[in-house]
PDB file of C-alpha atoms and ligand atoms in Angstrom:
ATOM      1  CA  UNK H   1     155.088  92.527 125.295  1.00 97.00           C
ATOM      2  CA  UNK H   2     154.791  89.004 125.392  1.00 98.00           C
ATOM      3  CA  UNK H   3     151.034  87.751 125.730  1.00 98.00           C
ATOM      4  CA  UNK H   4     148.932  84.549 125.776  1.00 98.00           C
ATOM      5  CA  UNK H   5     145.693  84.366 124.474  1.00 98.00           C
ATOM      6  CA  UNK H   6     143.573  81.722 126.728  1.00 98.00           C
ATOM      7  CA  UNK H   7     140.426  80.679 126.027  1.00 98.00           C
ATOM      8  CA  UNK H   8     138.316  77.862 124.623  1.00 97.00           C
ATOM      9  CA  UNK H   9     138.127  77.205 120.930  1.00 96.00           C
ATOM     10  CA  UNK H  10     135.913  79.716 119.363  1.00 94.00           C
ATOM     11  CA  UNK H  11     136.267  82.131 122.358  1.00 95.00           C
ATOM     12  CA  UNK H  12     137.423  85.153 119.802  1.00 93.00           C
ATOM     13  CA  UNK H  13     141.559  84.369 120.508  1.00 96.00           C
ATOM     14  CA  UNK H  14     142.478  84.446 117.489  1.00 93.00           C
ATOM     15  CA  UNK H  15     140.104  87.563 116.300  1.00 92.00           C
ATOM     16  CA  UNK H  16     141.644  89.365 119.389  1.00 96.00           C
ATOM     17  CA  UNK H  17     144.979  88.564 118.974  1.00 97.00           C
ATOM     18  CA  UNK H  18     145.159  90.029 115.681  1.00 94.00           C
ATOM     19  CA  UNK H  19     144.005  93.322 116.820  1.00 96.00           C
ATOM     20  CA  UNK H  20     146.301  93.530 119.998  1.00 98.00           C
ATOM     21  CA  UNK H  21     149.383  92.148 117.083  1.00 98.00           C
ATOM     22  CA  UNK H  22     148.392  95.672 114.917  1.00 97.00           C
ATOM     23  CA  UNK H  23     147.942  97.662 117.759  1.00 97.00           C
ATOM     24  CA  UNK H  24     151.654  96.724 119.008  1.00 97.00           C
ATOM     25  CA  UNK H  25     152.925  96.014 116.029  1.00 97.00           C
ATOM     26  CA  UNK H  26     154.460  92.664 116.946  1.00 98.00           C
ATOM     27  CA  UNK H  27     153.394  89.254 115.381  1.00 98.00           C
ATOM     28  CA  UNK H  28     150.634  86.691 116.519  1.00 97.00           C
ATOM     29  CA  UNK H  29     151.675  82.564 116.759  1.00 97.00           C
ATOM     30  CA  UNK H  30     149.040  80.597 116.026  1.00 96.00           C
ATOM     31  CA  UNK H  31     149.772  76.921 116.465  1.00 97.00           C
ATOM     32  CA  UNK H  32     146.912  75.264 115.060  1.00 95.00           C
ATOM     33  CA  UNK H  33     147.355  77.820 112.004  1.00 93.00           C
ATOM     34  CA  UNK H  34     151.113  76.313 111.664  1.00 95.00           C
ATOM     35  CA  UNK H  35     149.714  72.364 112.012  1.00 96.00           C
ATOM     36  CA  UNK H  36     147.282  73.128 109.215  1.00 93.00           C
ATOM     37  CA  UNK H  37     149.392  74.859 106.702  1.00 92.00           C
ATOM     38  CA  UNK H  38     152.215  71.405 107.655  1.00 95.00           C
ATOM     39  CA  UNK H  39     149.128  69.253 106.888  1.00 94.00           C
ATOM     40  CA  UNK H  40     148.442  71.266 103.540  1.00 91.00           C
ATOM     41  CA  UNK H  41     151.974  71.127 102.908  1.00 95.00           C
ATOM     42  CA  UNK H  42     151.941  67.289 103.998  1.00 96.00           C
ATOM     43  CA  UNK H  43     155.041  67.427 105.201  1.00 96.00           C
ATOM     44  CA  UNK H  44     156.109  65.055 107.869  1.00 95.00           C
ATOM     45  CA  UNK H  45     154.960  66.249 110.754  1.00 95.00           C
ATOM     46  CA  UNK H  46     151.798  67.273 108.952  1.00 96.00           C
ATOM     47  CA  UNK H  47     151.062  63.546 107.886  1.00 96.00           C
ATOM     48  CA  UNK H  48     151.422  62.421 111.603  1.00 95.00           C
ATOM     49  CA  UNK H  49     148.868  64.940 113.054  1.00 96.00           C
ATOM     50  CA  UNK H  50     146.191  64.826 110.304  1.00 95.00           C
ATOM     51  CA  UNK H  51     144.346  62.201 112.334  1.00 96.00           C
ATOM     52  CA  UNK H  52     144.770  63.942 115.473  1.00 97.00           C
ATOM     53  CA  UNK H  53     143.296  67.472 114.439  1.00 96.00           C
ATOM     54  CA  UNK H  54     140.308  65.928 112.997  1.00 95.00           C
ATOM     55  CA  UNK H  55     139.309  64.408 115.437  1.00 95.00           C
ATOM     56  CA  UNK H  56     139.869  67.404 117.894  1.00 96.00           C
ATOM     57  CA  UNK H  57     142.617  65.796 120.045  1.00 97.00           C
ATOM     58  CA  UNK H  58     145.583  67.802 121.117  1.00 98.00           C
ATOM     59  CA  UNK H  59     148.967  67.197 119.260  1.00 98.00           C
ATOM     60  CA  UNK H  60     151.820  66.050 121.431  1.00 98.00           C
ATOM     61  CA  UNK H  61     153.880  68.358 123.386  1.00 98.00           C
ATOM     62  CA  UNK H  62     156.859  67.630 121.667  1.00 97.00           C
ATOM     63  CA  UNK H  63     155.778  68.507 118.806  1.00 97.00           C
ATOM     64  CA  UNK H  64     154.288  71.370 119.640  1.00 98.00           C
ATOM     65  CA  UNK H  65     157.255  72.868 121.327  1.00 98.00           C
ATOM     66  CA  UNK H  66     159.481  72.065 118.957  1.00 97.00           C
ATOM     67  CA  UNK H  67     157.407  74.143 116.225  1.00 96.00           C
ATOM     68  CA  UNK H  68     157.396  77.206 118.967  1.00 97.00           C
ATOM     69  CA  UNK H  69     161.043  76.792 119.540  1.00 97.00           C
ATOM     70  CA  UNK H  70     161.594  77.388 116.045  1.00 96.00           C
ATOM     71  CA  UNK H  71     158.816  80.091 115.382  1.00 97.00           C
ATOM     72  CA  UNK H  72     159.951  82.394 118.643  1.00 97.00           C
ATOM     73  CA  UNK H  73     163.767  82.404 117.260  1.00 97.00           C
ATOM     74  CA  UNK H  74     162.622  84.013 114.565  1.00 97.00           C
ATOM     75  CA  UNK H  75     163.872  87.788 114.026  1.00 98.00           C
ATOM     76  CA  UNK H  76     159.407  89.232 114.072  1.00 97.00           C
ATOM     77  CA  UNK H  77     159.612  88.038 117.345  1.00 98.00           C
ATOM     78  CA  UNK H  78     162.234  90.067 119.359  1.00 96.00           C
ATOM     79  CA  UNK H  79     159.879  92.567 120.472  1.00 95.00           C
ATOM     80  CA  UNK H  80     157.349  90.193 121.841  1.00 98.00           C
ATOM     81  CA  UNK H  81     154.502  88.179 120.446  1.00 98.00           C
ATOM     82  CA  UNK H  82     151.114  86.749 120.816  1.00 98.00           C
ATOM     83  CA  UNK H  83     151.004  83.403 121.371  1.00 98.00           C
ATOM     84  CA  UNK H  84     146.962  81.645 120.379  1.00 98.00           C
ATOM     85  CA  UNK H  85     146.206  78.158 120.821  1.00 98.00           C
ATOM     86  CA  UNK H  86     150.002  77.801 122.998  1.00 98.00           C
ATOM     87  CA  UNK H  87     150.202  76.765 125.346  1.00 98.00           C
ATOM     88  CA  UNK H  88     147.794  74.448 125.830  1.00 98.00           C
ATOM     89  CA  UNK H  89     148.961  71.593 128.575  1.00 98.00           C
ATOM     90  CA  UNK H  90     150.835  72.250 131.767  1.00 98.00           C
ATOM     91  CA  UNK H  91     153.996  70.930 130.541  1.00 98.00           C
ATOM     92  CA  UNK H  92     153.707  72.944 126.936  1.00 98.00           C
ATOM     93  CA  UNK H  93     153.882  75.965 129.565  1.00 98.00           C
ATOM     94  CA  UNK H  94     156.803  74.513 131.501  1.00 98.00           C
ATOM     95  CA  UNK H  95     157.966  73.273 128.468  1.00 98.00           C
ATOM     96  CA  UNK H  96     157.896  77.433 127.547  1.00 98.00           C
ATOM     97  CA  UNK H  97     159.178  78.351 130.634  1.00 97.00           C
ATOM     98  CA  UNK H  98     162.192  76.005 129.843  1.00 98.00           C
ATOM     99  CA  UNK H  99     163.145  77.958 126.821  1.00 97.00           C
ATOM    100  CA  UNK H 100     163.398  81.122 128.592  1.00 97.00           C
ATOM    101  CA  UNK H 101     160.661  83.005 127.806  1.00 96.00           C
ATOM    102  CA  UNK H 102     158.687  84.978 130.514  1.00 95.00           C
ATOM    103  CA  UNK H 103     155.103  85.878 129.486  1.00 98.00           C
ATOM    104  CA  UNK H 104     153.702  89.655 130.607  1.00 98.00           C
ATOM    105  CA  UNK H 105     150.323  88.759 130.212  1.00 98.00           C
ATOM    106  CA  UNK H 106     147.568  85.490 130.257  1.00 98.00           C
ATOM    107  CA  UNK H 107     144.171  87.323 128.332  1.00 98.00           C
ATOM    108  CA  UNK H 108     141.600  85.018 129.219  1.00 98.00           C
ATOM    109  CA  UNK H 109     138.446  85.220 127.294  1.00 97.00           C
ATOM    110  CA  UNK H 110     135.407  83.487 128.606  1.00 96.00           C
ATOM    111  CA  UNK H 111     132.424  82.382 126.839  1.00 95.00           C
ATOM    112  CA  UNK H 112     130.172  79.833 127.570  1.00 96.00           C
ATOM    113  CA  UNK H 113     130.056  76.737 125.831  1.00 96.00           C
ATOM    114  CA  UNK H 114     126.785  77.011 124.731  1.00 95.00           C
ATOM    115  CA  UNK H 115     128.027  80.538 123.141  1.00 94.00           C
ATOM    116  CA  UNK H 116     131.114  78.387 121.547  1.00 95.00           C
ATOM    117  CA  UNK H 117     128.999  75.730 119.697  1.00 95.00           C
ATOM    118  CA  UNK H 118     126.780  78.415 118.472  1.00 93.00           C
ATOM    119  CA  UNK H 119     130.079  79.790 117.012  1.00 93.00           C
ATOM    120  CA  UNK H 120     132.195  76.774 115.666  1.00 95.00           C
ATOM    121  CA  UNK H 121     129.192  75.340 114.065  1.00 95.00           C
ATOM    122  CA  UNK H 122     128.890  78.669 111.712  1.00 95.00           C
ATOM    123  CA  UNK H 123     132.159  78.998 111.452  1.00 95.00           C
ATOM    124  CA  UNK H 124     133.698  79.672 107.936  1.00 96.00           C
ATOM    125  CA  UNK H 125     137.484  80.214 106.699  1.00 94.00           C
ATOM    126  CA  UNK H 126     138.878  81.358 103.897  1.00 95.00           C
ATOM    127  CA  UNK H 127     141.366  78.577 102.928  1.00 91.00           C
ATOM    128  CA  UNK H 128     143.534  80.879 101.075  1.00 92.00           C
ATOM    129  CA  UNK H 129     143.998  84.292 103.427  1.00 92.00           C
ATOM    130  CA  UNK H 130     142.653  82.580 106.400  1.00 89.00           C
ATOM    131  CA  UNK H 131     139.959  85.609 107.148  1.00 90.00           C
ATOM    132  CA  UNK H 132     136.804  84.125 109.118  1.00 91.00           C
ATOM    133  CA  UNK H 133     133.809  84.802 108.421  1.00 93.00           C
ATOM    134  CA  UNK H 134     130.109  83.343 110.308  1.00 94.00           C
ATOM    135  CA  UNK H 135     127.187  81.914 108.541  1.00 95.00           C
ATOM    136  CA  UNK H 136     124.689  84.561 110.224  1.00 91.00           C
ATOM    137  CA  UNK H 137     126.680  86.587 112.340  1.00 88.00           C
ATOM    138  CA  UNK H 138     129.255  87.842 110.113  1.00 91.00           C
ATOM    139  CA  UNK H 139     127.931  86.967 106.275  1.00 96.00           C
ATOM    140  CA  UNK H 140     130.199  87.641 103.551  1.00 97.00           C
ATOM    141  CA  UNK H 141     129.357  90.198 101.147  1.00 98.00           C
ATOM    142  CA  UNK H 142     129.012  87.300  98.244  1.00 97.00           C
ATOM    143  CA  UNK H 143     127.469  83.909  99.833  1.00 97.00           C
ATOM    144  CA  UNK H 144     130.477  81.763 100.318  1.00 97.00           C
ATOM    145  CA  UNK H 145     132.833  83.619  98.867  1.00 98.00           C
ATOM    146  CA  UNK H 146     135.421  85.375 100.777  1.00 98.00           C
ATOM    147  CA  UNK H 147     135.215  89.289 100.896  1.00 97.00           C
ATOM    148  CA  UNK H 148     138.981  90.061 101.069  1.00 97.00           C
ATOM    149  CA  UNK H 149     140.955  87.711  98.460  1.00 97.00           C
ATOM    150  CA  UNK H 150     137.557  86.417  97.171  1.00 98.00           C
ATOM    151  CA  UNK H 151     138.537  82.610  97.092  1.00 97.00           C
ATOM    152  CA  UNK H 152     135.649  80.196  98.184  1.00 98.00           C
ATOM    153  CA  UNK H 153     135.041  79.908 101.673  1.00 98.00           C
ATOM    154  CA  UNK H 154     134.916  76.742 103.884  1.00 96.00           C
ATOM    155  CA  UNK H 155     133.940  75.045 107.168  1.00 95.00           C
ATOM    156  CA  UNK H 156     137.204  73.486 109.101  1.00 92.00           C
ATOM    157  CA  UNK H 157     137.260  70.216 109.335  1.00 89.00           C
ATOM    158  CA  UNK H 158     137.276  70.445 112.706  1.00 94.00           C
ATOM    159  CA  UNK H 159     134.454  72.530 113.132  1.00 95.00           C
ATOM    160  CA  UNK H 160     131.348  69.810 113.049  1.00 93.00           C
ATOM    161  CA  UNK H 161     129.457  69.177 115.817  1.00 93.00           C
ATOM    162  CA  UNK H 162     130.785  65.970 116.989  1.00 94.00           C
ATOM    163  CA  UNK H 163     134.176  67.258 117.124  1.00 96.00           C
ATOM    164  CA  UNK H 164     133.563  70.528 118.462  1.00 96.00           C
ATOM    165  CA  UNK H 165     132.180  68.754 121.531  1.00 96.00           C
ATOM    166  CA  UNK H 166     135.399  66.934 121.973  1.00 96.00           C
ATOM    167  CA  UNK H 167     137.155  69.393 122.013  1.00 97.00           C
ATOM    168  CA  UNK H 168     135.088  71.479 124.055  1.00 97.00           C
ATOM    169  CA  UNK H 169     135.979  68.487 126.246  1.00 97.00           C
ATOM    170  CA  UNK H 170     139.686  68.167 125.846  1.00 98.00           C
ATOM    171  CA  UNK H 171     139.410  72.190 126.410  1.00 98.00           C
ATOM    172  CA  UNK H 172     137.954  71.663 130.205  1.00 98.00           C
ATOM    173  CA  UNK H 173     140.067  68.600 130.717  1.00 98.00           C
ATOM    174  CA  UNK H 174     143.513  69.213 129.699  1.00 98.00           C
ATOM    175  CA  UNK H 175     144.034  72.827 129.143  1.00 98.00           C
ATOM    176  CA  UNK H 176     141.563  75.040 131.833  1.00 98.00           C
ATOM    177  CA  UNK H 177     144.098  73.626 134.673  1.00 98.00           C
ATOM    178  CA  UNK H 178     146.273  76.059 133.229  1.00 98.00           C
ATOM    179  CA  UNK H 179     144.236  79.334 134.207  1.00 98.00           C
ATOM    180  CA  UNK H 180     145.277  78.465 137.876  1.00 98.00           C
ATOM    181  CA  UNK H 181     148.428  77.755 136.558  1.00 98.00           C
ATOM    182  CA  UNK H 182     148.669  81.425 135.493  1.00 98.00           C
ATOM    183  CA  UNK H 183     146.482  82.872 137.943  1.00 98.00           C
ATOM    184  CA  UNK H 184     148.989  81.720 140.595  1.00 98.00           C
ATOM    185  CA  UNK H 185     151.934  83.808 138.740  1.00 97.00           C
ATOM    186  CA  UNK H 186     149.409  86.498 139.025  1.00 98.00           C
ATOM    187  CA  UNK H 187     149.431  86.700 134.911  1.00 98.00           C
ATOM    188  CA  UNK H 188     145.686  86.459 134.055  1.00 98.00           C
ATOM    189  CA  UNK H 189     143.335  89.241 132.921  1.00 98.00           C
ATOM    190  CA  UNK H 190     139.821  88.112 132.632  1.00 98.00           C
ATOM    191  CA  UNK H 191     137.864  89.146 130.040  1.00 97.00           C
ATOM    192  CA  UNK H 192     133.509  88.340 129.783  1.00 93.00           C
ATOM    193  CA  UNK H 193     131.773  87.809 127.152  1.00 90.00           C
ATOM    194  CA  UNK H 194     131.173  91.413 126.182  1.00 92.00           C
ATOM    195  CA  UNK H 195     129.111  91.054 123.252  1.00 85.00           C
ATOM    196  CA  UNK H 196     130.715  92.315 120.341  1.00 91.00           C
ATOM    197  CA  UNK H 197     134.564  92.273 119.075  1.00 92.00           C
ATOM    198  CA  UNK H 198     135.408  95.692 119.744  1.00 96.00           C
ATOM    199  CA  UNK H 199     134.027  96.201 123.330  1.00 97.00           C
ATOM    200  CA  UNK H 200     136.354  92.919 124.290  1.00 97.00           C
ATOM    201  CA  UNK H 201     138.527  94.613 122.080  1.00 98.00           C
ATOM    202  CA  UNK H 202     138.298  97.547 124.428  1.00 98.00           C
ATOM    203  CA  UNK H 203     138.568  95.933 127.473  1.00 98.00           C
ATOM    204  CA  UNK H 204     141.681  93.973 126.766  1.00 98.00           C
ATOM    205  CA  UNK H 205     143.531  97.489 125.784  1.00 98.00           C
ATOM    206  CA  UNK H 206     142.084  98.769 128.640  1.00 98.00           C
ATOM    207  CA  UNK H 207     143.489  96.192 130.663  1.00 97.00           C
ATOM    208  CA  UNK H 208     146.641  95.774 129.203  1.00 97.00           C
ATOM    209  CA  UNK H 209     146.873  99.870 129.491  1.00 97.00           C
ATOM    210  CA  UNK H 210     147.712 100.176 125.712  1.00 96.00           C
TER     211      UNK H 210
HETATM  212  P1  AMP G 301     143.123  75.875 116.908  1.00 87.65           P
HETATM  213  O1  AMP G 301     143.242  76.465 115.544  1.00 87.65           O
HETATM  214  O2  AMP G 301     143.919  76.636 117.945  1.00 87.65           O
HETATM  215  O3  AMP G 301     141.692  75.648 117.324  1.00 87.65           O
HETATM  216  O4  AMP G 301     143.815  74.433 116.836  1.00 87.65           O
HETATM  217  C1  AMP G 301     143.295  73.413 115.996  1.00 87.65           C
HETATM  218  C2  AMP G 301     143.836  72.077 116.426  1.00 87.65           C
HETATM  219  O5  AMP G 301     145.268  72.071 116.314  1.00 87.65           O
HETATM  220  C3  AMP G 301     143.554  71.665 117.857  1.00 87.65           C
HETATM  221  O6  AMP G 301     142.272  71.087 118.011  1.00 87.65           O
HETATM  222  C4  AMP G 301     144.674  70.661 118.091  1.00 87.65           C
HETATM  223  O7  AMP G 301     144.406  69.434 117.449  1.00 87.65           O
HETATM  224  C5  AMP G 301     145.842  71.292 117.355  1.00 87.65           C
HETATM  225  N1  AMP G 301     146.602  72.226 118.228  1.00 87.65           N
HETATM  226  C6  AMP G 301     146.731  73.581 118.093  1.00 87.65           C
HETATM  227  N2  AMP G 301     147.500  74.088 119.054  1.00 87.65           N
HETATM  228  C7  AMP G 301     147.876  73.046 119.831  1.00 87.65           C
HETATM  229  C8  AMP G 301     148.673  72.940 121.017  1.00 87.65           C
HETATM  230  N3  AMP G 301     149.220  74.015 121.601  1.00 87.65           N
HETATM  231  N4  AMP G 301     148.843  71.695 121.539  1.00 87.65           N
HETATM  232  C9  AMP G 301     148.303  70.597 120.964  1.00 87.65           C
HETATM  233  N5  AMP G 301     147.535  70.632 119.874  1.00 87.65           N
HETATM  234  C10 AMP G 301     147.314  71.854 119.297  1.00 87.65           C
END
């Protein structure tokens, strides 16, 4: 199966995609996980989208596809995938189209943005194993100190309020247009804000009759 997770930041994508990716057993494609670990690497590309991630913006699509190109070629991915954070413009989803993949699927989670804020701005990661954890929603066991590999945990950089708002912003702006986008293929399955992780967990297996 070949799925998109759609949604704005903090709307649980990438906490839902991991469950569908066990569930199915096929891998989930985070792009903004990929542009981090480039910028930790400081590779190239890395160094030329440091400025652009901190500051919320959106990468090009060039660069963007190009990373997916390479990802989706990979052998993990022949049985489908999840895609989270792609794509993200219209032409990243052309630009998809292009390379001959045809998505089953559009999961779109909503939450308000009042819900998101609320989120992002407790948001903390484990730098090392990536789990996420919530200052008072979902407390480590230890304060600050990651429950699974037990490195200590952080807030993104992009997850302060000024930046969350912009990209809150660039979310309505550049990449909602591309729920009509799907809707119009007849892809999307709306999911609400159901309150907890497994009852949208629920409904998107539900949905996806899995
Ligand atoms: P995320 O982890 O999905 O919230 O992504 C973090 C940041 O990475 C975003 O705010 C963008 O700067 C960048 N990014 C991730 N995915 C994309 C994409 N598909 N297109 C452009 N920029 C992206």
């Amino acid at each position: 199966m070949k799925l998109i997770m759609f949604g704005a930041p903090g709307a649980g994508k990438g906490t839902q995609a991991e469950k569908i990716a066990a569930k199915l057993n096929i891998p989930t494609i985070s792009t903004g996980a990929v542009i981090r670990s480039e910028i930790e690497k400081k590779s190239e590309i890395g160094l030329k989208v440091q400025d652009i991630i901190k500051k919320g913006e959106l990468v090009s699509d060039d660069i963007v596809l190009n990373m997916i190109e390479i990802r989706l070629k990979e052998d993990d991915c022949k049985n489908g995938f999840i895609l989270d954070g792609f794509p993200r413009t219209i032409p990243q989803a052309e630009g998809l189209e292009k390379l001959g993949y045809e998505i089953d699927h559009v999961i779109n989670i909503d939450v308000s943005d009042e819900t998101i804020i609320e989120r992002l701005s407790g948001r903390l990661e484990c730098p090392k194993c990536h789990a996420i954890f919530h200052k008072s929603t979902k407390k480590p066991k230890v304060d600050g100190i990651c429950d699974l590999c037990g490195d200590t945990l952080a807030t993104r950089a992009d997850d302060n309020p000024e930046v969350i708002k912009n990209r809150l912003n660039v979310f309505h702006e550049q990449t909602e247009p591309l729920k009509d986008y799907y809707n119009k293929k007849g892809l999307v399955k709306n999911i609400g804000d159901l309150g907890s992780v497994e009852k949208v967990t629920e409904e998107i297996f539900k949905q996806l009759g899995v």
